[in-house]
Structures are given as structure tokens and as C-alpha cells.
């Protein structure tokens, strides 16, 4: 089965609203990364997390290793936030990342 | 820091031909990863090098795919006798080492016709 289950698969937001994306892990994830893939296909780093939370501007992410999930909160969504968001998890010192299937976010005016 | 550099950005190859994809990791990064992205399968792990040594190639199709890292400044992914199902975006990433974040290159979009 899927090691990383990401939801929702697609999301449409009005500009200025808030939302949250979630990933559940069936592996013993020790670190999590969140990426945004832009329309050109480049994967941009958003967060690298050990258990805990991080915040960067309008984005906030949390990783709970005991409950095996991570969330990405988007506050005051802007048009430029549109794209596909991926979460990925690694196990212990083994560096390979296992990816979720992505959330395609569309922010509308 | 130019980031992870992948060349070419796009490659079109005829069925049965060979394709070689190049990746230059960030200087000082000891780990290099190759992934493949398709609509159907999403992002799939292919192979992983640490300090130029192959660590895990469990994601590589065994018969036609091979990867090398002859020096710390570049890695190659070679696909022999390409097939239409090999069409995908091939992504290379590097990281400082264990428990470090990845930086991805822009990818090579391979189309096999």
C-alpha cells in the first residue's frame, strides 16, 4: 500500500481564504519535507521538518511522528500559491524520500 | 549556488535508442538521488548514491536502466533501448547527507516516440 497518503488530491480556494493539506504515513517517518511544484515542473522546497512545527510567512507546517501525520496550513491564499503540493517522508538515517501523490491547489480571484 | 543542474531539459528519442541524462549536484552535497515522475505513478524513487557509491537502486528497472556517479560533480542515468513507457520527467536531487533536506533539479523531460 501507499507509504504516504496525501489529501485532498485537489483543492480550489478563493483568494484570501485558509486551508490545510494533510499527509498520513504508514512508515515510521522521522523527517518530512513539503514541496511546491510550479507549472514548469520545478520542485521547490517549502519545509524540512523533524517532529514539531515550522512557519514561513503564510505557510505553517507540523509533523507529528507519534501519530504519523503532517499538515501544511495555507493562510490568506494568494494566486501565486497555485500549484501542486507534495509531502515526502524519510525513515531514520535512510535518506530516500517517499512521496505522496500530491495536492493540486488552484487559487481563484 | 546554481542549485542542482540537469541536462538536457528536454529530450526526444526514438524507440530502441539510448538516452543519457546528466545531473550536477550542489557542490559539497554527498547524496544524489534520481526520481521519475509520471501522471500515473507520481514520483518514484529510482536510485541513490552517497559519496559517489551506489547505496540503493531498488527502484531501477533492472534490464535497461543504469546509473553512475564517476565523480562528485556529476551523475548520469542511462536508459538503453528506450521504450514509450520510459517517457517521464526524470528528476535529480542532492542533499548534504542523512537527515538533510533535498534540493531538486528542474528535471529532464524524456519523450520516447
mmCIF file of C-alpha atoms in Angstrom:
data_model
loop_
_atom_site.group_PDB
_atom_site.id
_atom_site.type_symbol
_atom_site.label_atom_id
_atom_site.label_comp_id
_atom_site.label_asym_id
_atom_site.label_seq_id
_atom_site.Cartn_x
_atom_site.Cartn_y
_atom_site.Cartn_z
ATOM 1 C CA UNK A 1 0.000 0.000 0.000
ATOM 2 C CA UNK A 2 0.883 3.643 -0.159
ATOM 3 C CA UNK A 3 3.562 4.634 2.309
ATOM 4 C CA UNK A 4 2.421 8.276 2.186
ATOM 5 C CA UNK A 5 -1.238 9.147 1.715
ATOM 6 C CA UNK A 6 -1.881 12.768 0.848
ATOM 7 C CA UNK A 7 -5.217 14.551 0.899
ATOM 8 C CA UNK A 8 -7.049 16.152 -0.694
ATOM 9 C CA UNK A 9 -5.928 15.353 -4.227
ATOM 10 C CA UNK A 10 -7.283 18.663 -5.487
ATOM 11 C CA UNK A 11 -8.391 21.873 -3.828
ATOM 12 C CA UNK A 12 -9.860 25.118 -5.053
ATOM 13 C CA UNK A 13 -9.635 28.201 -2.841
ATOM 14 C CA UNK A 14 -10.804 31.761 -3.086
ATOM 15 C CA UNK A 15 -8.102 34.338 -2.674
ATOM 16 C CA UNK A 16 -7.725 35.339 0.953
ATOM 17 C CA UNK A 17 -9.072 32.118 2.446
ATOM 18 C CA UNK A 18 -7.292 29.467 4.508
ATOM 19 C CA UNK A 19 -6.906 25.734 4.108
ATOM 20 C CA UNK A 20 -4.904 22.718 5.206
ATOM 21 C CA UNK A 21 -3.314 19.792 3.450
ATOM 22 C CA UNK A 22 -2.556 16.524 5.200
ATOM 23 C CA UNK A 23 -0.293 13.517 4.833
ATOM 24 C CA UNK A 24 -0.625 10.257 6.750
ATOM 25 C CA UNK A 25 2.302 7.868 6.918
ATOM 26 C CA UNK A 26 2.303 4.083 7.110
ATOM 27 C CA UNK A 27 6.062 4.121 7.606
ATOM 28 C CA UNK A 28 7.995 5.197 10.694
ATOM 29 C CA UNK A 29 8.739 8.618 9.291
ATOM 30 C CA UNK A 30 11.435 10.579 11.075
ATOM 31 C CA UNK A 31 11.654 13.599 8.783
ATOM 32 C CA UNK A 32 9.170 15.211 6.401
ATOM 33 C CA UNK A 33 9.602 17.615 3.517
ATOM 34 C CA UNK A 34 6.971 19.681 1.755
ATOM 35 C CA UNK A 35 7.469 20.837 -1.821
ATOM 36 C CA UNK A 36 5.591 23.015 -4.271
ATOM 37 C CA UNK A 37 5.817 22.051 -7.920
ATOM 38 C CA UNK A 38 5.330 25.034 -10.176
ATOM 39 C CA UNK A 39 3.772 24.895 -13.653
ATOM 40 C CA UNK A 40 7.246 24.488 -15.186
ATOM 41 C CA UNK A 41 7.751 21.330 -13.131
ATOM 42 C CA UNK A 42 10.364 22.547 -10.673
ATOM 43 C CA UNK A 43 10.031 21.215 -7.129
ATOM 44 C CA UNK A 44 10.668 23.972 -4.637
ATOM 45 C CA UNK A 45 11.431 23.271 -1.004
ATOM 46 C CA UNK A 46 8.882 24.650 1.428
ATOM 47 C CA UNK A 47 9.711 22.935 4.703
ATOM 48 C CA UNK A 48 12.055 20.348 6.136
ATOM 49 C CA UNK A 49 10.687 19.027 9.424
ATOM 50 C CA UNK A 50 11.694 16.854 12.294
ATOM 51 C CA UNK A 51 8.779 16.359 14.733
ATOM 52 C CA UNK A 52 7.428 19.797 15.540
ATOM 53 C CA UNK A 53 6.214 22.842 13.663
ATOM 54 C CA UNK A 54 7.666 25.478 11.371
ATOM 55 C CA UNK A 55 6.243 28.649 9.977
ATOM 56 C CA UNK A 56 7.256 30.743 6.998
ATOM 57 C CA UNK A 57 5.097 33.701 6.118
ATOM 58 C CA UNK A 58 1.609 32.484 5.315
ATOM 59 C CA UNK A 59 2.613 28.836 5.470
ATOM 60 C CA UNK A 60 2.802 26.706 8.570
ATOM 61 C CA UNK A 61 3.648 23.029 8.779
ATOM 62 C CA UNK A 62 3.520 20.458 11.528
ATOM 63 C CA UNK A 63 4.848 16.933 11.805
ATOM 64 C CA UNK A 64 3.712 14.501 14.490
ATOM 65 C CA UNK A 65 5.827 11.348 14.289
ATOM 66 C CA UNK A 66 3.893 9.514 17.014
ATOM 67 C CA UNK A 67 0.575 9.929 15.226
ATOM 68 C CA UNK A 68 2.293 9.580 11.826
ATOM 69 C CA UNK A 69 0.987 12.627 10.027
ATOM 70 C CA UNK A 70 1.976 16.020 8.778
ATOM 71 C CA UNK A 71 -0.047 19.070 7.825
ATOM 72 C CA UNK A 72 0.549 22.170 5.726
ATOM 73 C CA UNK A 73 -1.612 25.186 6.505
ATOM 74 C CA UNK A 74 -2.013 27.981 3.988
ATOM 75 C CA UNK A 75 -3.270 31.270 5.349
ATOM 76 C CA UNK A 76 -4.655 34.106 3.210
ATOM 77 C CA UNK A 77 -4.194 32.182 -0.038
ATOM 78 C CA UNK A 78 -2.812 34.150 -2.986
ATOM 79 C CA UNK A 79 -2.919 33.446 -6.707
ATOM 80 C CA UNK A 80 0.796 32.612 -6.717
ATOM 81 C CA UNK A 81 0.177 29.775 -4.234
ATOM 82 C CA UNK A 82 -1.378 27.757 -7.054
ATOM 83 C CA UNK A 83 0.489 24.608 -7.996
ATOM 84 C CA UNK A 84 0.887 21.039 -6.816
ATOM 85 C CA UNK A 85 1.994 20.454 -3.244
ATOM 86 C CA UNK A 86 3.841 17.286 -2.327
ATOM 87 C CA UNK A 87 4.748 15.887 1.041
ATOM 88 C CA UNK A 88 7.526 13.331 1.397
ATOM 89 C CA UNK A 89 8.849 11.330 4.314
ATOM 90 C CA UNK A 90 12.141 9.654 5.151
ATOM 91 C CA UNK A 91 12.816 6.907 7.665
ATOM 92 C CA UNK A 92 15.604 7.183 10.235
ATOM 93 C CA UNK A 93 19.037 7.661 8.649
ATOM 94 C CA UNK A 94 17.928 6.173 5.352
ATOM 95 C CA UNK A 95 17.739 9.208 3.167
ATOM 96 C CA UNK A 96 15.304 8.094 0.485
ATOM 97 C CA UNK A 97 12.122 10.177 0.394
ATOM 98 C CA UNK A 98 8.742 8.535 -0.140
ATOM 99 C CA UNK A 99 6.319 10.915 -1.816
ATOM 100 C CA UNK A 100 2.620 11.465 -1.520
ATOM 101 C CA UNK A 101 0.525 11.715 -4.655
ATOM 102 C CA UNK A 102 0.221 15.490 -4.435
ATOM 103 C CA UNK A 103 -2.481 18.107 -3.900
ATOM 104 C CA UNK A 104 -3.285 20.290 -6.878
ATOM 105 C CA UNK A 105 -4.199 23.697 -5.469
ATOM 106 C CA UNK A 106 -5.968 26.325 -7.522
ATOM 107 C CA UNK A 107 -6.406 29.768 -6.005
ATOM 108 C CA UNK A 108 -9.081 31.824 -7.716
ATOM 109 C CA UNK A 109 -9.683 35.574 -7.575
ATOM 110 C CA UNK B 1 24.977 28.382 -5.780
ATOM 111 C CA UNK B 2 23.432 27.353 -9.060
ATOM 112 C CA UNK B 3 21.442 24.569 -7.465
ATOM 113 C CA UNK B 4 21.165 21.086 -8.929
ATOM 114 C CA UNK B 5 21.706 21.258 -12.677
ATOM 115 C CA UNK B 6 20.123 18.744 -15.015
ATOM 116 C CA UNK B 7 20.739 18.476 -18.725
ATOM 117 C CA UNK B 8 19.159 18.325 -21.166
ATOM 118 C CA UNK B 9 15.855 19.931 -20.135
ATOM 119 C CA UNK B 10 14.038 18.086 -22.896
ATOM 120 C CA UNK B 11 14.960 15.007 -24.889
ATOM 121 C CA UNK B 12 13.075 13.250 -27.640
ATOM 122 C CA UNK B 13 14.342 9.839 -28.633
ATOM 123 C CA UNK B 14 13.148 7.133 -30.958
ATOM 124 C CA UNK B 15 12.021 3.787 -29.617
ATOM 125 C CA UNK B 16 15.030 1.496 -29.199
ATOM 126 C CA UNK B 17 17.585 4.290 -28.961
ATOM 127 C CA UNK B 18 19.712 5.129 -25.941
ATOM 128 C CA UNK B 19 19.179 8.152 -23.707
ATOM 129 C CA UNK B 20 21.689 9.581 -21.245
ATOM 130 C CA UNK B 21 20.603 12.124 -18.666
ATOM 131 C CA UNK B 22 23.031 14.250 -16.667
ATOM 132 C CA UNK B 23 22.928 15.672 -13.183
ATOM 133 C CA UNK B 24 25.339 18.037 -11.437
ATOM 134 C CA UNK B 25 24.625 18.088 -7.687
ATOM 135 C CA UNK B 26 25.213 21.030 -5.414
ATOM 136 C CA UNK B 27 28.886 21.284 -4.515
ATOM 137 C CA UNK B 28 29.535 19.669 -1.152
ATOM 138 C CA UNK B 29 26.415 17.531 -1.171
ATOM 139 C CA UNK B 30 27.308 13.899 -0.582
ATOM 140 C CA UNK B 31 23.988 12.291 -1.501
ATOM 141 C CA UNK B 32 22.485 12.177 -5.008
ATOM 142 C CA UNK B 33 19.079 10.772 -5.876
ATOM 143 C CA UNK B 34 17.234 10.014 -9.092
ATOM 144 C CA UNK B 35 13.433 10.018 -9.269
ATOM 145 C CA UNK B 36 10.969 9.612 -12.118
ATOM 146 C CA UNK B 37 7.639 11.429 -12.342
ATOM 147 C CA UNK B 38 4.664 10.364 -14.426
ATOM 148 C CA UNK B 39 0.989 11.232 -14.256
ATOM 149 C CA UNK B 40 0.044 7.644 -13.435
ATOM 150 C CA UNK B 41 2.798 6.643 -10.978
ATOM 151 C CA UNK B 42 3.622 10.008 -9.454
ATOM 152 C CA UNK B 43 7.119 10.481 -8.040
ATOM 153 C CA UNK B 44 9.026 7.192 -7.949
ATOM 154 C CA UNK B 45 12.432 6.616 -6.404
ATOM 155 C CA UNK B 46 14.972 5.119 -8.794
ATOM 156 C CA UNK B 47 18.435 5.130 -7.222
ATOM 157 C CA UNK B 48 20.664 6.777 -4.627
ATOM 158 C CA UNK B 49 24.394 7.475 -4.275
ATOM 159 C CA UNK B 50 26.275 8.558 -1.191
ATOM 160 C CA UNK B 51 29.854 9.782 -1.559
ATOM 161 C CA UNK B 52 29.685 8.507 -5.146
ATOM 162 C CA UNK B 53 28.965 4.938 -4.039
ATOM 163 C CA UNK B 54 25.681 3.308 -5.098
ATOM 164 C CA UNK B 55 23.584 2.731 -1.998
ATOM 165 C CA UNK B 56 20.193 1.642 -3.254
ATOM 166 C CA UNK B 57 18.993 1.008 -6.796
ATOM 167 C CA UNK B 58 15.841 -0.852 -5.802
ATOM 168 C CA UNK B 59 13.650 1.466 -7.888
ATOM 169 C CA UNK B 60 15.565 0.973 -11.115
ATOM 170 C CA UNK B 61 14.087 -1.191 -13.852
ATOM 171 C CA UNK B 62 16.875 -3.724 -13.958
ATOM 172 C CA UNK B 63 17.217 -4.544 -17.606
ATOM 173 C CA UNK B 64 17.686 -1.248 -19.407
ATOM 174 C CA UNK B 65 18.415 1.359 -16.747
ATOM 175 C CA UNK B 66 21.780 2.117 -15.212
ATOM 176 C CA UNK B 67 23.196 4.982 -13.177
ATOM 177 C CA UNK B 68 26.739 6.027 -12.426
ATOM 178 C CA UNK B 69 28.463 8.659 -10.387
ATOM 179 C CA UNK B 70 32.041 8.744 -11.668
ATOM 180 C CA UNK B 71 32.980 11.800 -9.635
ATOM 181 C CA UNK B 72 31.455 14.046 -7.014
ATOM 182 C CA UNK B 73 30.375 16.632 -9.555
ATOM 183 C CA UNK B 74 28.090 14.603 -11.759
ATOM 184 C CA UNK B 75 25.862 11.590 -12.082
ATOM 185 C CA UNK B 76 24.338 10.025 -15.184
ATOM 186 C CA UNK B 77 21.233 7.968 -15.776
ATOM 187 C CA UNK B 78 21.369 5.853 -18.907
ATOM 188 C CA UNK B 79 18.396 4.160 -20.491
ATOM 189 C CA UNK B 80 19.168 1.620 -23.202
ATOM 190 C CA UNK B 81 16.685 0.589 -25.860
ATOM 191 C CA UNK B 82 14.174 3.224 -24.757
ATOM 192 C CA UNK B 83 10.502 2.350 -24.810
ATOM 193 C CA UNK B 84 7.438 4.643 -24.912
ATOM 194 C CA UNK B 85 6.667 3.745 -21.278
ATOM 195 C CA UNK B 86 10.011 5.318 -20.287
ATOM 196 C CA UNK B 87 8.560 8.718 -21.185
ATOM 197 C CA UNK B 88 8.572 10.745 -17.975
ATOM 198 C CA UNK B 89 10.221 13.617 -16.186
ATOM 199 C CA UNK B 90 13.457 12.411 -14.608
ATOM 200 C CA UNK B 91 14.419 14.385 -11.525
ATOM 201 C CA UNK B 92 17.753 14.507 -9.769
ATOM 202 C CA UNK B 93 18.180 15.751 -6.207
ATOM 203 C CA UNK B 94 21.077 16.197 -3.839
ATOM 204 C CA UNK B 95 21.416 16.617 -0.107
ATOM 205 C CA UNK B 96 24.196 17.171 2.401
ATOM 206 C CA UNK B 97 23.705 13.691 3.816
ATOM 207 C CA UNK B 98 21.495 11.800 6.190
ATOM 208 C CA UNK B 99 18.710 13.796 7.785
ATOM 209 C CA UNK B 100 19.165 16.707 5.400
ATOM 210 C CA UNK B 101 16.712 18.310 3.055
ATOM 211 C CA UNK B 102 16.696 17.595 -0.669
ATOM 212 C CA UNK B 103 17.217 20.125 -3.415
ATOM 213 C CA UNK B 104 15.791 19.053 -6.757
ATOM 214 C CA UNK B 105 16.936 19.991 -10.210
ATOM 215 C CA UNK B 106 14.487 21.197 -12.843
ATOM 216 C CA UNK B 107 14.268 17.752 -14.382
ATOM 217 C CA UNK B 108 14.709 16.243 -17.835
ATOM 218 C CA UNK B 109 11.513 15.639 -19.749
ATOM 219 C CA UNK B 110 12.077 12.498 -21.815
ATOM 220 C CA UNK B 111 9.740 11.615 -24.646
ATOM 221 C CA UNK B 112 10.174 8.292 -26.430
ATOM 222 C CA UNK B 113 8.373 8.127 -29.767
#
